[in-house]
Each structure stands twice: as structure tokens, then as C-alpha cells.
Coordinates of C-alpha atoms and ligand atoms in Angstrom, one line a residue:
M1 CA -18.3 6.7 -24.7
R2 CA -16.4 3.8 -24.0
R3 CA -15.9 4.0 -19.7
I4 CA -12.9 2.7 -18.5
P5 CA -12.8 2.8 -15.0
F6 CA -9.8 3.3 -12.4
N7 CA -11.1 0.5 -10.0
Q8 CA -13.0 -2.7 -10.6
P9 CA -12.7 -4.9 -7.5
C10 CA -13.4 -8.2 -9.1
L11 CA -14.3 -12.0 -7.9
R12 CA -12.0 -14.8 -9.1
S13 CA -14.1 -17.7 -9.1
R14 CA -15.1 -19.2 -5.4
E15 CA -15.6 -16.4 -3.4
L16 CA -19.8 -17.6 -3.1
D17 CA -18.6 -20.6 -2.1
Y18 CA -16.0 -20.4 0.2
I19 CA -18.9 -17.5 1.9
A20 CA -21.4 -20.3 1.8
Q21 CA -19.2 -23.3 3.2
A22 CA -18.5 -20.7 6.3
I23 CA -22.3 -20.3 6.6
E24 CA -22.4 -23.6 6.9
R25 CA -20.2 -24.5 9.6
K26 CA -21.9 -22.1 11.4
Q27 CA -19.3 -19.7 12.7
L28 CA -19.4 -15.8 11.3
S29 CA -17.3 -14.5 14.2
G30 CA -13.6 -14.3 13.8
G31 CA -10.6 -16.7 13.8
G32 CA -12.4 -19.6 12.7
E33 CA -11.7 -22.1 10.1
F34 CA -10.7 -19.5 6.8
T35 CA -9.4 -17.3 8.8
R36 CA -6.4 -19.9 10.0
R37 CA -6.0 -21.1 6.5
C38 CA -5.7 -17.5 4.6
E39 CA -2.9 -16.8 8.0
T40 CA -1.4 -20.3 7.7
Y41 CA -1.0 -19.5 3.7
L42 CA 0.2 -15.7 4.4
Q43 CA 3.0 -17.6 7.1
A44 CA 4.6 -19.8 4.8
K45 CA 4.5 -16.6 2.2
Y46 CA 5.8 -14.5 4.1
S47 CA 8.3 -16.6 6.3
A48 CA 6.6 -15.6 9.1
P49 CA 6.5 -16.9 13.1
R50 CA 3.1 -15.3 13.0
V51 CA 0.4 -13.6 10.8
L52 CA -2.9 -12.4 12.1
L53 CA -6.4 -11.6 9.5
T54 CA -7.5 -7.8 10.3
H55 CA -10.4 -5.8 9.1
S56 CA -8.1 -3.4 7.7
C57 CA -4.9 -2.5 7.1
T58 CA -5.3 0.6 9.0
G59 CA -6.2 -1.9 11.8
A60 CA -3.0 -4.2 11.4
L61 CA -0.9 -0.7 11.8
E62 CA -2.8 0.3 14.4
M63 CA -1.5 -3.1 16.2
A64 CA 2.1 -2.2 15.2
A65 CA 1.6 0.7 16.9
I66 CA 0.8 -0.8 19.9
L67 CA 3.4 -3.5 20.0
S68 CA 5.6 -0.7 19.0
N69 CA 5.1 0.4 22.4
I70 CA 5.0 4.4 21.4
E71 CA 4.4 6.8 24.3
P72 CA 3.1 10.3 24.1
G73 CA 5.8 12.8 22.5
D74 CA 7.8 9.2 20.3
E75 CA 8.7 10.2 17.3
V76 CA 8.5 7.9 14.4
I77 CA 9.8 8.4 10.9
M78 CA 8.4 7.9 7.3
P79 CA 7.3 9.3 4.3
S80 CA 4.5 12.3 3.6
F81 CA 3.3 10.8 0.9
T82 CA 1.4 8.6 1.7
F83 CA -1.9 7.6 3.2
V84 CA -3.6 8.8 6.3
S85 CA -3.4 5.3 8.3
T86 CA 0.3 5.4 8.0
A87 CA 0.4 8.4 10.7
N88 CA -2.8 7.8 12.5
A89 CA -2.1 4.7 13.3
F90 CA 1.1 6.3 15.7
V91 CA -1.2 10.0 16.6
L92 CA -3.6 7.3 18.2
R93 CA -0.5 6.5 20.2
G94 CA 0.3 10.0 21.2
G95 CA 3.2 9.6 18.7
V96 CA 4.0 12.1 16.5
P97 CA 4.9 11.4 13.0
V98 CA 8.2 12.4 11.2
F99 CA 8.4 12.9 7.9
V100 CA 11.1 13.2 5.4
D101 CA 11.1 13.6 1.5
I102 CA 11.0 10.6 -0.9
R103 CA 13.3 9.8 -4.1
P104 CA 12.8 11.1 -7.2
D105 CA 12.9 7.6 -9.0
T106 CA 10.4 5.0 -6.6
L107 CA 8.6 8.0 -4.6
N108 CA 9.5 6.1 -1.8
I109 CA 11.3 7.3 1.6
D110 CA 14.4 9.0 0.8
E111 CA 17.1 6.8 3.1
T112 CA 19.6 8.8 2.3
K113 CA 17.5 11.5 4.4
I114 CA 17.1 9.4 7.5
R115 CA 19.6 9.6 10.0
A116 CA 19.5 13.3 10.0
A117 CA 15.5 13.0 11.2
I118 CA 16.6 10.8 14.0
T119 CA 16.4 12.3 17.7
S120 CA 16.3 10.8 20.9
R121 CA 13.0 10.1 20.8
T122 CA 13.1 7.6 17.6
K123 CA 11.3 5.1 17.9
A124 CA 10.5 3.4 14.6
I125 CA 11.0 3.7 10.7
C126 CA 8.2 3.1 9.2
V127 CA 8.7 2.8 5.7
V128 CA 5.7 2.7 2.6
H129 CA 6.4 0.8 -0.5
Y130 CA 4.6 3.0 -2.8
A131 CA 3.3 1.2 -6.0
G132 CA 4.1 -2.1 -4.8
V133 CA 7.8 -0.6 -5.5
A134 CA 10.6 -1.9 -3.1
C135 CA 12.1 0.6 -1.3
A136 CA 16.1 0.5 0.2
M137 CA 15.8 -2.2 2.9
D138 CA 19.3 -3.3 3.2
V139 CA 20.2 0.7 3.8
I140 CA 17.2 1.0 6.1
D141 CA 17.5 -2.0 8.2
E142 CA 21.2 -0.6 8.6
I143 CA 20.2 2.2 10.4
A144 CA 17.6 0.9 12.6
R145 CA 20.3 -1.7 13.5
E146 CA 22.5 1.0 14.7
H147 CA 19.7 3.2 16.5
G148 CA 18.0 0.3 17.8
L149 CA 14.7 1.4 16.3
L150 CA 12.1 -1.1 15.3
V151 CA 10.9 -1.0 11.0
I152 CA 8.0 -1.3 10.4
E153 CA 7.1 -1.9 6.5
D154 CA 3.3 -0.6 5.6
A155 CA 2.8 -2.7 2.6
A156 CA -0.8 -1.9 2.1
Q157 CA 0.3 -2.0 -1.7
A158 CA 3.4 -4.4 -1.7
H159 CA 1.3 -7.7 -1.5
Y160 CA 3.2 -10.0 -4.0
A161 CA 6.3 -7.7 -4.5
F162 CA 9.6 -8.1 -3.8
W163 CA 12.7 -6.7 -2.2
N164 CA 15.8 -8.9 -4.7
D165 CA 14.2 -11.8 -4.1
R166 CA 12.3 -11.4 -0.6
P167 CA 8.8 -10.2 -0.1
L168 CA 8.3 -7.1 0.6
G169 CA 6.1 -7.3 4.7
S170 CA 8.9 -9.9 5.7
I171 CA 11.5 -8.0 6.4
G172 CA 10.6 -5.2 9.2
H173 CA 9.9 -6.6 12.6
L174 CA 6.0 -5.6 11.7
A175 CA 4.4 -5.1 8.6
A176 CA 1.0 -4.4 7.4
L177 CA -0.8 -5.6 4.7
S178 CA -4.2 -4.5 3.0
F179 CA -6.9 -5.9 1.0
H180 CA -8.8 -2.8 0.3
E181 CA -11.1 -3.6 -2.9
T182 CA -8.5 -0.9 -4.4
K183 CA -5.3 -3.1 -3.5
N184 CA -4.5 -6.1 -6.0
V185 CA -5.8 -9.1 -3.1
I186 CA -9.0 -7.7 -2.1
S187 CA -12.1 -8.8 0.5
G188 CA -13.8 -5.3 0.6
E189 CA -12.5 -4.3 4.1
G190 CA -9.3 -6.3 5.3
G191 CA -5.6 -6.5 6.0
A192 CA -3.6 -9.0 8.3
L193 CA -0.4 -8.0 10.5
I194 CA 3.2 -9.9 9.4
V195 CA 4.4 -10.6 13.0
N196 CA 8.4 -11.0 11.3
D197 CA 10.1 -10.5 15.3
P198 CA 9.4 -13.6 16.8
S199 CA 9.4 -11.9 20.6
L200 CA 6.4 -9.8 19.3
V201 CA 4.3 -12.4 18.8
D202 CA 2.2 -13.8 21.9
R203 CA 1.4 -10.0 22.5
A204 CA 0.4 -9.7 18.7
E205 CA -2.2 -12.2 19.3
M206 CA -3.4 -10.9 22.8
V207 CA -4.0 -7.3 21.3
W208 CA -5.8 -8.8 18.3
Q209 CA -8.3 -10.3 20.4
K210 CA -8.9 -7.3 22.6
G211 CA -6.2 -7.3 24.9
T212 CA -7.0 -11.0 26.1
N213 CA -5.5 -14.1 26.4
R214 CA -8.5 -15.8 24.1
L215 CA -5.5 -17.7 21.7
R216 CA -3.8 -19.1 24.6
F217 CA -7.4 -20.2 26.3
N218 CA -8.3 -22.0 23.0
R219 CA -5.2 -23.9 22.2
G220 CA -5.4 -25.8 26.2
E221 CA -2.6 -23.4 27.3
V222 CA -4.3 -21.3 30.3
D223 CA -7.9 -22.6 31.7
K224 CA -9.9 -19.4 31.5
Y225 CA -9.5 -16.0 29.6
S226 CA -9.1 -12.7 31.3
W227 CA -7.9 -9.6 30.7
V228 CA -4.5 -9.0 29.9
D229 CA -2.9 -6.3 28.0
V230 CA -4.4 -3.5 25.8
G231 CA -5.6 -4.6 22.8
S232 CA -8.8 -3.8 20.4
S233 CA -10.9 -5.9 17.6
F234 CA -8.9 -6.6 15.1
L235 CA -10.4 -9.5 13.3
P236 CA -12.5 -10.0 10.7
S237 CA -15.6 -11.8 10.0
E238 CA -15.2 -15.8 8.6
L239 CA -17.1 -14.3 5.5
I240 CA -14.8 -11.5 5.1
A241 CA -11.6 -14.3 5.6
A242 CA -13.9 -16.9 2.7
F243 CA -13.8 -14.3 0.4
L244 CA -10.3 -13.1 0.9
W245 CA -9.0 -16.8 0.5
A246 CA -10.7 -17.8 -2.6
Q247 CA -8.3 -14.7 -3.5
L248 CA -5.3 -15.0 -2.0
Q249 CA -5.4 -18.4 -3.8
D250 CA -5.2 -16.7 -7.5
G251 CA -3.3 -13.9 -5.9
E252 CA -1.1 -15.0 -8.1
A253 CA -2.4 -14.7 -11.9
I254 CA -3.8 -11.3 -10.8
T255 CA -0.2 -9.7 -10.2
E256 CA 0.4 -11.0 -13.6
H257 CA -2.2 -10.3 -15.3
R258 CA -2.0 -6.6 -13.5
C259 CA 2.0 -6.7 -14.1
K260 CA 1.4 -7.0 -18.2
L261 CA -1.2 -4.1 -18.1
W262 CA 1.4 -1.8 -16.7
N263 CA 4.0 -2.9 -19.1
R264 CA 2.2 -2.9 -21.4
Y265 CA 1.1 1.3 -20.5
C266 CA 5.1 1.3 -20.1
A267 CA 6.3 0.3 -23.5
K268 CA 3.3 2.9 -24.9
L269 CA 4.3 5.6 -23.3
R270 CA 8.2 5.5 -23.9
A271 CA 8.1 7.3 -27.0
A272 CA 5.9 10.7 -25.0
E273 CA 8.7 10.0 -22.2
D274 CA 11.4 10.6 -24.6
E275 CA 9.6 14.2 -26.2
G276 CA 9.1 15.6 -23.1
L277 CA 5.4 15.1 -22.6
L278 CA 5.5 13.0 -19.0
R279 CA 7.7 10.7 -17.1
R280 CA 6.5 7.1 -16.6
P281 CA 7.4 5.1 -13.2
R282 CA 10.8 4.0 -12.4
P283 CA 11.3 0.7 -10.6
P284 CA 14.4 -0.1 -10.2
A285 CA 15.2 -3.8 -12.3
E286 CA 16.5 -5.6 -9.3
H287 CA 13.4 -5.5 -7.4
R288 CA 10.1 -7.2 -8.9
H289 CA 7.1 -4.7 -8.1
N290 CA 3.6 -5.9 -8.6
G291 CA 2.0 -4.2 -10.8
H292 CA -0.3 -2.1 -8.1
I293 CA -0.4 0.8 -10.0
F294 CA 1.0 2.9 -13.0
F295 CA 1.2 6.3 -13.1
I296 CA 2.9 9.3 -15.3
L297 CA 4.2 12.4 -14.3
V298 CA 2.5 15.7 -15.6
P299 CA 5.2 18.9 -16.7
D300 CA 3.7 20.7 -15.3
A301 CA 1.1 21.0 -12.2
D302 CA -1.1 24.0 -13.2
R303 CA -2.2 22.1 -16.2
R304 CA -3.2 19.1 -14.3
A305 CA -6.9 19.4 -13.0
E306 CA -7.7 20.6 -16.6
F307 CA -5.8 17.3 -18.3
L308 CA -7.9 15.1 -15.1
R309 CA -10.9 16.9 -16.4
R310 CA -10.4 16.5 -19.8
V311 CA -9.7 12.5 -19.8
N312 CA -12.1 11.9 -17.1
A313 CA -14.9 13.4 -19.5
R314 CA -13.8 10.9 -22.5
G315 CA -14.4 7.9 -19.7
V316 CA -11.1 7.4 -18.2
G317 CA -10.8 7.3 -14.7
A318 CA -7.4 8.8 -14.4
L319 CA -6.9 9.8 -10.7
S320 CA -4.4 12.0 -8.4
H321 CA -3.3 10.2 -5.6
Y322 CA -2.4 11.8 -2.5
V323 CA -2.4 14.9 -0.9
P324 CA 1.1 15.2 1.1
L325 CA 0.5 14.8 4.6
H326 CA 2.2 17.6 6.3
D327 CA 0.6 19.7 3.7
A328 CA -2.4 18.5 5.6
P329 CA -4.3 20.2 8.6
A330 CA -3.7 17.5 10.7
G331 CA -0.4 16.8 9.8
R332 CA 0.0 20.1 10.8
R333 CA -1.1 19.6 14.2
Y334 CA 0.2 16.2 14.9
A335 CA 3.2 16.0 12.6
R336 CA 6.5 17.8 12.2
S337 CA 8.8 17.2 9.2
I338 CA 13.2 17.1 8.3
G339 CA 13.7 20.3 6.5
A340 CA 11.0 21.2 3.0
L341 CA 10.1 18.5 1.4
P342 CA 10.4 19.5 -2.4
V343 CA 9.9 16.1 -4.1
T344 CA 6.9 15.1 -2.5
E345 CA 5.3 18.5 -2.9
D346 CA 6.6 18.3 -6.8
F347 CA 5.7 14.4 -7.4
A348 CA 2.3 14.9 -5.8
A349 CA 1.1 18.0 -7.6
R350 CA 2.1 16.2 -11.2
L351 CA 1.1 12.2 -10.6
V352 CA -1.5 10.9 -12.2
R353 CA -2.7 7.7 -12.1
L354 CA -3.8 5.5 -15.4
P355 CA -6.9 2.5 -14.9
L356 CA -5.6 -0.6 -14.1
H357 CA -7.5 -3.7 -12.4
P358 CA -7.9 -7.6 -13.7
A359 CA -11.0 -7.1 -15.8
L360 CA -9.0 -4.3 -18.1
N361 CA -7.2 -5.9 -21.2
E362 CA -5.1 -5.2 -24.1
S363 CA -7.3 -2.9 -25.7
D364 CA -8.3 -1.0 -22.8
V365 CA -4.9 -0.2 -22.5
D366 CA -4.5 1.1 -25.9
Y367 CA -8.3 3.1 -25.8
V368 CA -6.5 4.6 -22.6
V369 CA -3.0 5.9 -23.8
E370 CA -4.8 6.8 -26.9
V371 CA -7.0 9.6 -24.5
V372 CA -3.6 10.2 -22.6
L373 CA -1.9 11.3 -25.6
E374 CA -3.8 13.1 -27.3
E375 CA -5.1 15.7 -23.8
I376 CA -1.2 15.7 -23.1
T377 CA -0.1 16.8 -26.2
R378 CA -3.0 19.2 -26.7
G379 CA -2.1 21.1 -22.9
H380 CA 1.1 20.8 -24.0
R381 CA 0.6 22.6 -27.4
A382 CA -1.8 24.9 -25.8
V383 CA 1.6 26.3 -23.5
H384 CA 3.8 26.2 -26.4
E385 CA 1.8 28.6 -28.5
L386 CA 1.1 30.7 -25.2
R387 CA 4.6 31.0 -24.8
V388 CA 5.4 31.8 -28.0
G389 CA 2.3 34.0 -28.4
G390 CA 3.9 35.5 -25.2
A391 CA 7.0 36.5 -27.0
A392 CA 5.9 37.5 -29.9
Ligands
PLP401 C1 -4.6 1.7 1.4 C2 -3.3 1.9 2.2 C3 -3.7 1.6 3.4 C4 -5.1 2.0 4.1 O1 -5.4 0.4 4.6 P1 -7.0 -0.1 4.5 O2 -7.0 -1.5 4.2 O3 -7.9 0.9 3.7 O4 -7.2 0.2 5.5 C5 -2.5 2.1 4.1 N1 -1.4 3.0 3.7 C6 -1.5 2.4 2.6 C7 0.1 2.8 2.0 C8 -2.4 2.2 1.5 O5 -2.3 2.3 0.4

């Protein structure tokens, strides 16, 4: 049977060569030549005064929470439809995630619901660009400015995606990227903090280096280094940075290939959407996305598990996605929501992600589409017959 895994980490070409070079240089801890190359490259890409590589996007979000001066009881507005780290990073500082619903077109935070979530304790808005599709950054920026809030972009899925002509991750005061093996550009585990606000650069460097001014010492700006702030060890090793350097250099080609596969899914499933069998993603045409996720929404949440079982049994690695955080045990303990979150609940229950990674070709996509269409039609017919039968 043909097997199409949901994800498959792919080597480009120079990863092993760069790792060998890192070993020859005899510096394997973080902050060496490959870390510097990746950071310089990302600083140029994002027009950011400082980018710091981290061991994960989770780590970068934790740095963002420290740099936001989140104190116990401070509130951070975010979607519930996201990965746990978006919320955990702030909860670790005693902060309270405040969830608002998502938009049905982009599945991103519904910017029209943000104002109602603001209180005297609100410190920041943490947006998530789901599937590499841009949030409404103009509106969100304006709200943040009006209320003196920080904007943090969880851009874990958004490398090489844009809001108008600006890269996602270059707009908020701070942004976090992920290079986890499921993302577009990978290093196994990995991430980066993008510091767009120049006033946060010095402190970001200290938080990154265990709360010391070691980077200033390395640059000869102080004659010894010491403990000056809170911090932790957020650096990846040079081996990881070497791997990442090879991937970053190929990032545009990876994105292009993913977008080609994404567009093929979209075209081939159009008729099925017209027939009401499923709904496809609706990224706004004016913002370029990066082909990170192709998902469908099945019409009936009750039938999703059965649909997934059937396509998985035929070798197609389709997957659901987030359990909304407000509905998770820790979410109920540490966070609160603004009213009901009907779109979040409905969409999370109906969403199915289809295989999408650089090792796939167009014939793989066609096979996935064939299996999806057969199984979704079968499910649709079964429901229809049940209903007709029930009426008789
Ligand atoms: C993947 C992901 C993260 C976590 O990234 P890691 O690098 O695995 O820590 C955080 N937020 C979102 C939205 C993600 O998709």
C-alpha cells in the first residue's frame, strides 16, 4: 500500500558538511560562527535590529514573556486555537492568558473581539499566524498603540510568509520562530526570537545568556561578565545552528515547493467544496502565505474520527490539530475566555490536516486527494441514507 506520511523531515544538501565544519572549529556550544551566520541572515530578512537563535520557539516565547515584564496577574490576549507554548510561556511568569475567538476565514485571532478583552491588567497581545496566514496586523497594531500594549507574534508557522509586503515576525515588538522538524525550515528542535523593538535588544541578549552580560564581555564592552538579570539558557548548540544554516539558505526553495503542493490541493478539492463536501482554507489573497499547512474542514464534527481512521488505514497520514486551550485541563486552571468561543470549538472539531512536506510530489497530492474524496463521499452518502431512511 502507498504510504504518505503527514510529515517527513528532509535534508537539503549541506547540513552534514556544515556540521563537520562546526566540529572542526572545535566550538560546539552555542553562540559560535554558525549561530552568528543564522542570526545575521535572519536580521537582514526581517529587518530586525537583533535576532537570537533559541533551542525552540517555546524558548523564544518564554524570552518574550520575560522581556514583556509579565507579573503575576498580568493578562495576555491570545487565541485559544493555538499550541500550548503560546500560553505556557506567560503562565510561567504568573500571567493569565485571556482567550478570544478566531475568524472563520483565517482561523486567526478575531481582531474585532480584542477590545472587549482589554482590562487594566492587560500587558500584551500575542497573535498566532495559523498555517502561515497573516493576522490583521494593522488593526491589532492600532489597538495595541491605543492601549499601550506590546504585540508579540507567535510566528512559529510563519517563516517566509507576509502581511502585505512585510514578513510575518517583523511587525510586533517581539516575534518567535520555530525550526521544529514539523515546520517549513527545520533543525530538529530550534527557534529564534526576533527583537524588533530596539529598546529590548540589550536585555534580550542578557536573558538569552542566563541573565549575564556575557555578550557585552565577548565584545569587549565590559571587563568581566556577571549576573545582571533573570535569564536562562536559551541557546542552541552550534551543531543545531550548522544544520539550520543549510536549511535557511534553501528556505525560499522549500517554501516554493510547499506552496506548489498547497495550490494543487486547493485546485483539486475545489469541486468538492462546491458540492458542500468540505471547506478549503481561505487565506486572504493580498497576504502571501508559506504553504505551511493544508487543511480541510469536514462538514460534520461527529464523523471526523471515522474519516481520519479510514484515510489513515489507506496510508494517508491526515491529522486533526489543536484541542482548544480553553477546553484543556491546564487552560481551565490558568486562563480565562471572553465569552463563548464558538468558532474555535466548531473549527477545531472539524479540521483535518493533509500531508504536506518537501518530499511529496504532485502525484502524492493526487493520491491523497483521491483517498480523501472517496472517503468523504462515502461518509456523506452514509449520512444522507441515514437521514432519508429515518424520514421514511
Ligand atoms: C510549533 C509551534 C510552537 C512551538 O514550537 P517549538 O519550536 O516546538 O517550541 C509554538 N507555537 C505555535 C503556533 C507552533 O505551531
